Amino acid sequence: MENKQSIMDIFGMNVFNDKVMRQYLPKNIYYELRKTIDGRKELDPAIADVIAAAIRKWAIEKGATHYTHWFQPLTGFTAEKHDSFLTPPREDGSVLMEFSGKDLIKGEPDASSFPSGGLRATFEARGYTTWDCTSPAFIREDAAGAILCIPTAFCSFTGEALDQKTPLLRSMAAVEEQALRLLRLFGNTTSRKVIPSVGAEQEYFLIDREKYLQRKDLIYTGRTLFGAMPPKGQELDDHYFGTLRQRIGAYMRQVNEELWKMGVPAKTQHNEVAPAQHELAPIYAEANVAADHNQIMMQTLKRVAAQQGLVCLLHEKPFAGVNGSGKHNNWSLTTDDGINLFDPGKRPHENRQFLLVLACILKAVDTHADLLRESAANVGNDHRLGAHEAPPAIISVFLGEQLDDLIDQILSTGDATHSLKSHHLYTGVKTLPDFMKDATDRNRTSPFAFTGNKFEFRMVGSRDSIAHSTVVMNTIAAEAFADACDILEKADDFETALHDLLIQYFSEHRKIVFSGNGYSEEWVAEAVRRGLPNLPSMVDAIPALVTDKSITMFERFHVFDEAELRSRAEIQYETYNKAINIEALTMIDMTVKQILPAVIGYTGTLSSIIQSVKAAGATPAVQSELLRDISALLNEANGAVRILKKVTAEAPTIEDNETRAHFYHDYVLPAMEALRRPVDRLEMLVDKEVWPMPSYGDLIFEV
Ligand code: ADP
Ligand code: MG
């Protein structure tokens, strides 16, 4: 980009957005499509050919050679298969560029290799991708050229969801319908839509590619499986919000430009707490679009890193001993005419609609705490949640002083009569402007925090799609709204019924509210007293998907049926098993082929030194002590790798995925830890020159 080009020039230049649609589509077709995008009418297949022709014209003008149905199967990654626009050559040898309505609407990837959790047998390979016109098509430019990407949903032959997008769209419709019911209760007759919005803050690590390539653990598993702490970690907090180094600055600049072109509104960037850790946040968007934006963002972070001799690690815990990475899912519900259901307004105590919404959200989160926890379950996140750097594996809600006080008033006197006010911030310096503070301070340790006009779910893993956690938030909110409306719509006296319902919900569900330090041991004990679920690992969390409570709710709102939920649980177990298996095998490989040989070599060197010192008539006391220590640890490591090999070989003999997952958790993980301990201590004793891979210090301080 020329320096003089502004963001305004490049933003969205590769997106088939509303402006481009108006330009390329006949007016009547544009209005028809607009109706579908706004959810007012099903797509008329008859206009698909015209739309496809317009997209093709635009894409080819932009230099696109291929198109792809871009989708998000349950692998955790996005998937795509490229087709060029070429037609078969004509008699004179020339070709045309073709892209029909059918090409736009429907794709049929051979779906047998995507996880289905038993929904389809492999001989039933049919799966369909279907155009999602609510998320705009875009062109991605990379080494493969310019590719027209068409966001699609991915379903099986029988219509079961095999992806992240389908349930997300279903859950958006569910919460919209119930939220509209709630709004009507308060006399709102004008809002036509309620849109869940999401802003996903993305954390990541950047390291040098050369060094990355020397670490088998990073290559195969995305995290380090060994590594002693360097003398300095993150204790000085000097990286957080620190000035960007030039190399990182150049990287962020290219990332931003590429994202802007694809219409992703990258907004905030800064260094994070851990050395080599950074964060990027976009401006929020409609949940479905935001989920796509986040996928584009993760891909772009990785691609640009590769181009600049860096590697972007999106793993939740690439390095032990320093903070890991998460993704904050900022979530709100807004009407098409601009009413944010989570906005308390200036006088929250009088805003009964807000109080009902708040009471419903507390009920929803309390009732489905296990499901919300599950929505953040992934293998990497197990190393992060509850490790004093991220929320614990216990769900609670932080509301802040002002709302806590409102609930106090309602529960003690039956009514809220006033709201705590915000105050001026006085710095005591004349030249600094005083301003109004927010009414409430933040709480960084809460997994589900109210932040003024949105809730921030802070548990999600850095690699995960934000789709699933959004599906859960949308659906549990839909259920709570529906339950409240079922009561209030029937009430003879709305005011009294509302008054009683608020008292009932707040008193029953206040136990989910916690304002203290979520990282503390006391909270874990307190949560047990309150009866809140604590699900420390992914294997503990997965069953939440298939409880009666979960199945009943998801079926009621047509987000998942039971078969889909069971298949998702199955996929979760499978994913867990595969990930731990790869980690264990990688550890064994590194130990046997790299670490043990290096240490054995070093003991040989030490022995010869000891011999020659003795021959010279001196006492090699230090050398002998070192050799003794190293030999003892070598012995321990050798014993530990033998045990790890044994349990890793045993795991696959367990037929059932759930049982196997527990075996990996209870036996393989501890065996991995038992191997890591002596190896990390060896790293501290052995000559750096002979250690077979870059150290933590090399990786995170020398980017
Ligand atoms: P905060 O200072 O409250 O953390 P930021 O402005 O840093 O807020 O926002 C964090 C993320 O939340 C950003 O991605 C932002 O776009 C998003 N966000 C802001 N307002 C909303 C909202 N009403 N709904 C959803 N996301 C929002
Ligand atoms: Mg945040």
mmCIF file with all atom_site columns, N, CA and C in Angstrom, residues 476-529:
data_model
loop_
_atom_site.group_PDB
_atom_site.id
_atom_site.type_symbol
_atom_site.label_atom_id
_atom_site.label_alt_id
_atom_site.label_comp_id
_atom_site.label_asym_id
_atom_site.label_entity_id
_atom_site.label_seq_id
_atom_site.pdbx_PDB_ins_code
_atom_site.Cartn_x
_atom_site.Cartn_y
_atom_site.Cartn_z
_atom_site.occupancy
_atom_site.B_iso_or_equiv
_atom_site.pdbx_formal_charge
_atom_site.auth_seq_id
_atom_site.auth_comp_id
_atom_site.auth_asym_id
_atom_site.auth_atom_id
_atom_site.pdbx_PDB_model_num
ATOM 1   N N  . ILE A 1 476 ? -29.235 -20.186 25.232 1.00 0.00 ? 476 ILE A N  1
ATOM 2   C CA . ILE A 1 476 ? -29.656 -20.119 26.636 1.00 0.00 ? 476 ILE A CA 1
ATOM 3   C C  . ILE A 1 476 ? -30.426 -18.825 26.894 1.00 0.00 ? 476 ILE A C  1
ATOM 4   N N  . ALA A 1 477 ? -30.060 -17.765 26.186 1.00 0.00 ? 477 ALA A N  1
ATOM 5   C CA . ALA A 1 477 ? -30.823 -16.517 26.321 1.00 0.00 ? 477 ALA A CA 1
ATOM 6   C C  . ALA A 1 477 ? -32.225 -16.700 25.741 1.00 0.00 ? 477 ALA A C  1
ATOM 7   N N  . ALA A 1 478 ? -32.290 -17.366 24.586 1.00 0.00 ? 478 ALA A N  1
ATOM 8   C CA . ALA A 1 478 ? -33.603 -17.617 23.964 1.00 0.00 ? 478 ALA A CA 1
ATOM 9   C C  . ALA A 1 478 ? -34.499 -18.376 24.931 1.00 0.00 ? 478 ALA A C  1
ATOM 10  N N  . GLU A 1 479 ? -33.939 -19.378 25.576 1.00 0.00 ? 479 GLU A N  1
ATOM 11  C CA . GLU A 1 479 ? -34.747 -20.187 26.495 1.00 0.00 ? 479 GLU A CA 1
ATOM 12  C C  . GLU A 1 479 ? -35.252 -19.348 27.666 1.00 0.00 ? 479 GLU A C  1
ATOM 13  N N  . ALA A 1 480 ? -34.351 -18.553 28.246 1.00 0.00 ? 480 ALA A N  1
ATOM 14  C CA . ALA A 1 480 ? -34.759 -17.745 29.398 1.00 0.00 ? 480 ALA A CA 1
ATOM 15  C C  . ALA A 1 480 ? -35.808 -16.702 28.985 1.00 0.00 ? 480 ALA A C  1
ATOM 16  N N  . PHE A 1 481 ? -35.614 -16.080 27.833 1.00 0.00 ? 481 PHE A N  1
ATOM 17  C CA . PHE A 1 481 ? -36.617 -15.105 27.354 1.00 0.00 ? 481 PHE A CA 1
ATOM 18  C C  . PHE A 1 481 ? -37.957 -15.813 27.137 1.00 0.00 ? 481 PHE A C  1
ATOM 19  N N  . ALA A 1 482 ? -37.904 -16.987 26.522 1.00 0.00 ? 482 ALA A N  1
ATOM 20  C CA . ALA A 1 482 ? -39.139 -17.712 26.209 1.00 0.00 ? 482 ALA A CA 1
ATOM 21  C C  . ALA A 1 482 ? -39.875 -18.071 27.492 1.00 0.00 ? 482 ALA A C  1
ATOM 22  N N  . ASP A 1 483 ? -39.124 -18.581 28.486 1.00 0.00 ? 483 ASP A N  1
ATOM 23  C CA . ASP A 1 483 ? -39.759 -18.957 29.757 1.00 0.00 ? 483 ASP A CA 1
ATOM 24  C C  . ASP A 1 483 ? -40.423 -17.747 30.410 1.00 0.00 ? 483 ASP A C  1
ATOM 25  N N  . ALA A 1 484 ? -39.729 -16.619 30.397 1.00 0.00 ? 484 ALA A N  1
ATOM 26  C CA . ALA A 1 484 ? -40.286 -15.409 31.009 1.00 0.00 ? 484 ALA A CA 1
ATOM 27  C C  . ALA A 1 484 ? -41.519 -14.947 30.239 1.00 0.00 ? 484 ALA A C  1
ATOM 28  N N  . CYS A 1 485 ? -41.428 -14.980 28.906 1.00 0.00 ? 485 CYS A N  1
ATOM 29  C CA . CYS A 1 485 ? -42.576 -14.523 28.103 1.00 0.00 ? 485 CYS A CA 1
ATOM 30  C C  . CYS A 1 485 ? -43.770 -15.447 28.298 1.00 0.00 ? 485 CYS A C  1
ATOM 31  N N  . ASP A 1 486 ? -43.504 -16.750 28.407 1.00 0.00 ? 486 ASP A N  1
ATOM 32  C CA . ASP A 1 486 ? -44.612 -17.692 28.630 1.00 0.00 ? 486 ASP A CA 1
ATOM 33  C C  . ASP A 1 486 ? -45.419 -17.282 29.866 1.00 0.00 ? 486 ASP A C  1
ATOM 34  N N  . ILE A 1 487 ? -44.719 -16.814 30.890 1.00 0.00 ? 487 ILE A N  1
ATOM 35  C CA . ILE A 1 487 ? -45.410 -16.401 32.117 1.00 0.00 ? 487 ILE A CA 1
ATOM 36  C C  . ILE A 1 487 ? -46.052 -15.028 31.951 1.00 0.00 ? 487 ILE A C  1
ATOM 37  N N  . LEU A 1 488 ? -45.251 -14.089 31.454 1.00 0.00 ? 488 LEU A N  1
ATOM 38  C CA . LEU A 1 488 ? -45.725 -12.697 31.438 1.00 0.00 ? 488 LEU A CA 1
ATOM 39  C C  . LEU A 1 488 ? -46.835 -12.451 30.411 1.00 0.00 ? 488 LEU A C  1
ATOM 40  N N  . GLU A 1 489 ? -46.778 -13.159 29.291 1.00 0.00 ? 489 GLU A N  1
ATOM 41  C CA . GLU A 1 489 ? -47.814 -12.950 28.269 1.00 0.00 ? 489 GLU A CA 1
ATOM 42  C C  . GLU A 1 489 ? -49.191 -13.366 28.796 1.00 0.00 ? 489 GLU A C  1
ATOM 43  N N  . LYS A 1 490 ? -49.180 -14.325 29.723 1.00 0.00 ? 490 LYS A N  1
ATOM 44  C CA . LYS A 1 490 ? -50.450 -14.844 30.250 1.00 0.00 ? 490 LYS A CA 1
ATOM 45  C C  . LYS A 1 490 ? -50.951 -14.066 31.467 1.00 0.00 ? 490 LYS A C  1
ATOM 46  N N  . ALA A 1 491 ? -50.081 -13.207 32.017 1.00 0.00 ? 491 ALA A N  1
ATOM 47  C CA . ALA A 1 491 ? -50.412 -12.579 33.300 1.00 0.00 ? 491 ALA A CA 1
ATOM 48  C C  . ALA A 1 491 ? -51.592 -11.617 33.174 1.00 0.00 ? 491 ALA A C  1
ATOM 49  N N  . ASP A 1 492 ? -52.466 -11.636 34.161 1.00 0.00 ? 492 ASP A N  1
ATOM 50  C CA . ASP A 1 492 ? -53.584 -10.684 34.173 1.00 0.00 ? 492 ASP A CA 1
ATOM 51  C C  . ASP A 1 492 ? -53.057 -9.295  34.483 1.00 0.00 ? 492 ASP A C  1
ATOM 52  N N  . ASP A 1 493 ? -52.157 -9.268  35.432 1.00 0.00 ? 493 ASP A N  1
ATOM 53  C CA . ASP A 1 493 ? -51.575 -7.986  35.824 1.00 0.00 ? 493 ASP A CA 1
ATOM 54  C C  . ASP A 1 493 ? -50.072 -8.030  35.533 1.00 0.00 ? 493 ASP A C  1
ATOM 55  N N  . PHE A 1 494 ? -49.703 -7.429  34.408 1.00 0.00 ? 494 PHE A N  1
ATOM 56  C CA . PHE A 1 494 ? -48.320 -7.507  33.938 1.00 0.00 ? 494 PHE A CA 1
ATOM 57  C C  . PHE A 1 494 ? -47.339 -6.975  34.972 1.00 0.00 ? 494 PHE A C  1
ATOM 58  N N  . GLU A 1 495 ? -47.665 -5.803  35.554 1.00 0.00 ? 495 GLU A N  1
ATOM 59  C CA . GLU A 1 495 ? -46.743 -5.163  36.494 1.00 0.00 ? 495 GLU A CA 1
ATOM 60  C C  . GLU A 1 495 ? -46.421 -6.072  37.682 1.00 0.00 ? 495 GLU A C  1
ATOM 61  N N  . THR A 1 496 ? -47.476 -6.635  38.265 1.00 0.00 ? 496 THR A N  1
ATOM 62  C CA . THR A 1 496 ? -47.263 -7.504  39.417 1.00 0.00 ? 496 THR A CA 1
ATOM 63  C C  . THR A 1 496 ? -46.493 -8.762  39.018 1.00 0.00 ? 496 THR A C  1
ATOM 64  N N  . ALA A 1 497 ? -46.871 -9.322  37.877 1.00 0.00 ? 497 ALA A N  1
ATOM 65  C CA . ALA A 1 497 ? -46.200 -10.544 37.432 1.00 0.00 ? 497 ALA A CA 1
ATOM 66  C C  . ALA A 1 497 ? -44.715 -10.275 37.198 1.00 0.00 ? 497 ALA A C  1
ATOM 67  N N  . LEU A 1 498 ? -44.406 -9.141  36.582 1.00 0.00 ? 498 LEU A N  1
ATOM 68  C CA . LEU A 1 498 ? -43.020 -8.788  36.311 1.00 0.00 ? 498 LEU A CA 1
ATOM 69  C C  . LEU A 1 498 ? -42.258 -8.598  37.625 1.00 0.00 ? 498 LEU A C  1
ATOM 70  N N  . HIS A 1 499 ? -42.860 -7.872  38.533 1.00 0.00 ? 499 HIS A N  1
ATOM 71  C CA . HIS A 1 499 ? -42.277 -7.623  39.846 1.00 0.00 ? 499 HIS A CA 1
ATOM 72  C C  . HIS A 1 499 ? -41.922 -8.953  40.534 1.00 0.00 ? 499 HIS A C  1
ATOM 73  N N  . ASP A 1 500 ? -42.883 -9.878  40.518 1.00 0.00 ? 500 ASP A N  1
ATOM 74  C CA . ASP A 1 500 ? -42.656 -11.173 41.173 1.00 0.00 ? 500 ASP A CA 1
ATOM 75  C C  . ASP A 1 500 ? -41.579 -11.984 40.458 1.00 0.00 ? 500 ASP A C  1
ATOM 76  N N  . LEU A 1 501 ? -41.608 -11.916 39.140 1.00 0.00 ? 501 LEU A N  1
ATOM 77  C CA . LEU A 1 501 ? -40.644 -12.707 38.361 1.00 0.00 ? 501 LEU A CA 1
ATOM 78  C C  . LEU A 1 501 ? -39.216 -12.217 38.603 1.00 0.00 ? 501 LEU A C  1
ATOM 79  N N  . LEU A 1 502 ? -39.054 -10.889 38.662 1.00 0.00 ? 502 LEU A N  1
ATOM 80  C CA . LEU A 1 502 ? -37.717 -10.339 38.922 1.00 0.00 ? 502 LEU A CA 1
ATOM 81  C C  . LEU A 1 502 ? -37.205 -10.840 40.270 1.00 0.00 ? 502 LEU A C  1
ATOM 82  N N  . ILE A 1 503 ? -38.066 -10.769 41.285 1.00 0.00 ? 503 ILE A N  1
ATOM 83  C CA . ILE A 1 503 ? -37.639 -11.221 42.612 1.00 0.00 ? 503 ILE A CA 1
ATOM 84  C C  . ILE A 1 503 ? -37.297 -12.711 42.577 1.00 0.00 ? 503 ILE A C  1
ATOM 85  N N  . GLN A 1 504 ? -38.142 -13.458 41.876 1.00 0.00 ? 504 GLN A N  1
ATOM 86  C CA . GLN A 1 504 ? -37.891 -14.906 41.810 1.00 0.00 ? 504 GLN A CA 1
ATOM 87  C C  . GLN A 1 504 ? -36.558 -15.208 41.111 1.00 0.00 ? 504 GLN A C  1
ATOM 88  N N  . TYR A 1 505 ? -36.349 -14.633 39.936 1.00 0.00 ? 505 TYR A N  1
ATOM 89  C CA . TYR A 1 505 ? -35.130 -14.927 39.170 1.00 0.00 ? 505 TYR A CA 1
ATOM 90  C C  . TYR A 1 505 ? -33.886 -14.449 39.918 1.00 0.00 ? 505 TYR A C  1
ATOM 91  N N  . PHE A 1 506 ? -33.956 -13.218 40.438 1.00 0.00 ? 506 PHE A N  1
ATOM 92  C CA . PHE A 1 506 ? -32.760 -12.701 41.114 1.00 0.00 ? 506 PHE A CA 1
ATOM 93  C C  . PHE A 1 506 ? -32.436 -13.531 42.356 1.00 0.00 ? 506 PHE A C  1
ATOM 94  N N  . SER A 1 507 ? -33.476 -13.942 43.107 1.00 0.00 ? 507 SER A N  1
ATOM 95  C CA . SER A 1 507 ? -33.127 -14.693 44.321 1.00 0.00 ? 507 SER A CA 1
ATOM 96  C C  . SER A 1 507 ? -32.663 -16.105 43.986 1.00 0.00 ? 507 SER A C  1
ATOM 97  N N  . GLU A 1 508 ? -33.276 -16.721 42.974 1.00 0.00 ? 508 GLU A N  1
ATOM 98  C CA . GLU A 1 508 ? -32.851 -18.090 42.640 1.00 0.00 ? 508 GLU A CA 1
ATOM 99  C C  . GLU A 1 508 ? -31.469 -18.138 41.990 1.00 0.00 ? 508 GLU A C  1
ATOM 100 N N  . HIS A 1 509 ? -31.127 -17.113 41.249 1.00 0.00 ? 509 HIS A N  1
ATOM 101 C CA . HIS A 1 509 ? -29.915 -17.223 40.428 1.00 0.00 ? 509 HIS A CA 1
ATOM 102 C C  . HIS A 1 509 ? -28.793 -16.275 40.828 1.00 0.00 ? 509 HIS A C  1
ATOM 103 N N  . ARG A 1 510 ? -28.982 -15.586 41.931 1.00 0.00 ? 510 ARG A N  1
ATOM 104 C CA . ARG A 1 510 ? -27.927 -14.675 42.330 1.00 0.00 ? 510 ARG A CA 1
ATOM 105 C C  . ARG A 1 510 ? -26.635 -15.415 42.649 1.00 0.00 ? 510 ARG A C  1
ATOM 106 N N  . LYS A 1 511 ? -26.754 -16.688 42.953 1.00 0.00 ? 511 LYS A N  1
ATOM 107 C CA . LYS A 1 511 ? -25.556 -17.444 43.310 1.00 0.00 ? 511 LYS A CA 1
ATOM 108 C C  . LYS A 1 511 ? -24.515 -17.494 42.185 1.00 0.00 ? 511 LYS A C  1
ATOM 109 N N  . ILE A 1 512 ? -24.927 -17.181 40.970 1.00 0.00 ? 512 ILE A N  1
ATOM 110 C CA . ILE A 1 512 ? -23.965 -17.201 39.858 1.00 0.00 ? 512 ILE A CA 1
ATOM 111 C C  . ILE A 1 512 ? -23.158 -15.893 39.801 1.00 0.00 ? 512 ILE A C  1
ATOM 112 N N  . VAL A 1 513 ? -23.608 -14.884 40.561 1.00 0.00 ? 513 VAL A N  1
ATOM 113 C CA . VAL A 1 513 ? -22.910 -13.588 40.527 1.00 0.00 ? 513 VAL A CA 1
ATOM 114 C C  . VAL A 1 513 ? -21.737 -13.610 41.486 1.00 0.00 ? 513 VAL A C  1
ATOM 115 N N  . PHE A 1 514 ? -20.575 -13.226 41.011 1.00 0.00 ? 514 PHE A N  1
ATOM 116 C CA . PHE A 1 514 ? -19.390 -13.176 41.872 1.00 0.00 ? 514 PHE A CA 1
ATOM 117 C C  . PHE A 1 514 ? -18.531 -11.996 41.448 1.00 0.00 ? 514 PHE A C  1
ATOM 118 N N  . SER A 1 515 ? -18.211 -11.147 42.425 1.00 0.00 ? 515 SER A N  1
ATOM 119 C CA . SER A 1 515 ? -17.474 -9.930  42.079 1.00 0.00 ? 515 SER A CA 1
ATOM 120 C C  . SER A 1 515 ? -16.019 -9.963  42.527 1.00 0.00 ? 515 SER A C  1
ATOM 121 N N  . GLY A 1 516 ? -15.644 -10.999 43.272 1.00 0.00 ? 516 GLY A N  1
ATOM 122 C CA . GLY A 1 516 ? -14.283 -11.032 43.830 1.00 0.00 ? 516 GLY A CA 1
ATOM 123 C C  . GLY A 1 516 ? -13.250 -11.541 42.843 1.00 0.00 ? 516 GLY A C  1
ATOM 124 N N  . ASN A 1 517 ? -12.124 -11.958 43.369 1.00 0.00 ? 517 ASN A N  1
ATOM 125 C CA . ASN A 1 517 ? -11.009 -12.417 42.545 1.00 0.00 ? 517 ASN A CA 1
ATOM 126 C C  . ASN A 1 517 ? -11.235 -13.865 42.092 1.00 0.00 ? 517 ASN A C  1
ATOM 127 N N  . GLY A 1 518 ? -11.549 -14.021 40.831 1.00 0.00 ? 518 GLY A N  1
ATOM 128 C CA . GLY A 1 518 ? -11.842 -15.341 40.279 1.00 0.00 ? 518 GLY A CA 1
ATOM 129 C C  . GLY A 1 518 ? -10.625 -16.245 40.192 1.00 0.00 ? 518 GLY A C  1
ATOM 130 N N  . TYR A 1 519 ? -9.429  -15.674 40.349 1.00 0.00 ? 519 TYR A N  1
ATOM 131 C CA . TYR A 1 519 ? -8.223  -16.501 40.256 1.00 0.00 ? 519 TYR A CA 1
ATOM 132 C C  . TYR A 1 519 ? -7.842  -17.110 41.607 1.00 0.00 ? 519 TYR A C  1
ATOM 133 N N  . SER A 1 520 ? -8.583  -16.734 42.673 1.00 0.00 ? 520 SER A N  1
ATOM 134 C CA . SER A 1 520 ? -8.135  -17.137 44.013 1.00 0.00 ? 520 SER A CA 1
ATOM 135 C C  . SER A 1 520 ? -8.635  -18.523 44.407 1.00 0.00 ? 520 SER A C  1
ATOM 136 N N  . GLU A 1 521 ? -7.915  -19.126 45.347 1.00 0.00 ? 521 GLU A N  1
ATOM 137 C CA . GLU A 1 521 ? -8.298  -20.441 45.866 1.00 0.00 ? 521 GLU A CA 1
ATOM 138 C C  . GLU A 1 521 ? -9.630  -20.356 46.608 1.00 0.00 ? 521 GLU A C  1
ATOM 139 N N  . GLU A 1 522 ? -9.829  -19.212 47.296 1.00 0.00 ? 522 GLU A N  1
ATOM 140 C CA . GLU A 1 522 ? -11.057 -19.061 48.089 1.00 0.00 ? 522 GLU A CA 1
ATOM 141 C C  . GLU A 1 522 ? -12.298 -19.181 47.202 1.00 0.00 ? 522 GLU A C  1
ATOM 142 N N  . TRP A 1 523 ? -12.185 -18.669 45.988 1.00 0.00 ? 523 TRP A N  1
ATOM 143 C CA . TRP A 1 523 ? -13.342 -18.715 45.104 1.00 0.00 ? 523 TRP A CA 1
ATOM 144 C C  . TRP A 1 523 ? -13.701 -20.165 44.748 1.00 0.00 ? 523 TRP A C  1
ATOM 145 N N  . VAL A 1 524 ? -12.692 -20.972 44.544 1.00 0.00 ? 524 VAL A N  1
ATOM 146 C CA . VAL A 1 524 ? -12.955 -22.373 44.210 1.00 0.00 ? 524 VAL A CA 1
ATOM 147 C C  . VAL A 1 524 ? -13.754 -23.021 45.341 1.00 0.00 ? 524 VAL A C  1
ATOM 148 N N  . ALA A 1 525 ? -13.350 -22.750 46.580 1.00 0.00 ? 525 ALA A N  1
ATOM 149 C CA . ALA A 1 525 ? -14.061 -23.315 47.730 1.00 0.00 ? 525 ALA A CA 1
ATOM 150 C C  . ALA A 1 525 ? -15.472 -22.728 47.844 1.00 0.00 ? 525 ALA A C  1
ATOM 151 N N  . GLU A 1 526 ? -15.565 -21.423 47.629 1.00 0.00 ? 526 GLU A N  1
ATOM 152 C CA . GLU A 1 526 ? -16.864 -20.748 47.714 1.00 0.00 ? 526 GLU A CA 1
ATOM 153 C C  . GLU A 1 526 ? -17.837 -21.278 46.640 1.00 0.00 ? 526 GLU A C  1
ATOM 154 N N  . ALA A 1 527 ? -17.295 -21.512 45.454 1.00 0.00 ? 527 ALA A N  1
ATOM 155 C CA . ALA A 1 527 ? -18.142 -22.019 44.363 1.00 0.00 ? 527 ALA A CA 1
ATOM 156 C C  . ALA A 1 527 ? -18.704 -23.394 44.713 1.00 0.00 ? 527 ALA A C  1
ATOM 157 N N  . VAL A 1 528 ? -17.902 -24.207 45.374 1.00 0.00 ? 528 VAL A N  1
ATOM 158 C CA . VAL A 1 528 ? -18.394 -25.523 45.813 1.00 0.00 ? 528 VAL A CA 1
ATOM 159 C C  . VAL A 1 528 ? -19.560 -25.323 46.776 1.00 0.00 ? 528 VAL A C  1
ATOM 160 N N  . ARG A 1 529 ? -19.390 -24.387 47.725 1.00 0.00 ? 529 ARG A N  1
ATOM 161 C CA . ARG A 1 529 ? -20.485 -24.111 48.680 1.00 0.00 ? 529 ARG A CA 1
ATOM 162 C C  . ARG A 1 529 ? -21.753 -23.671 47.963 1.00 0.00 ? 529 ARG A C  1
#
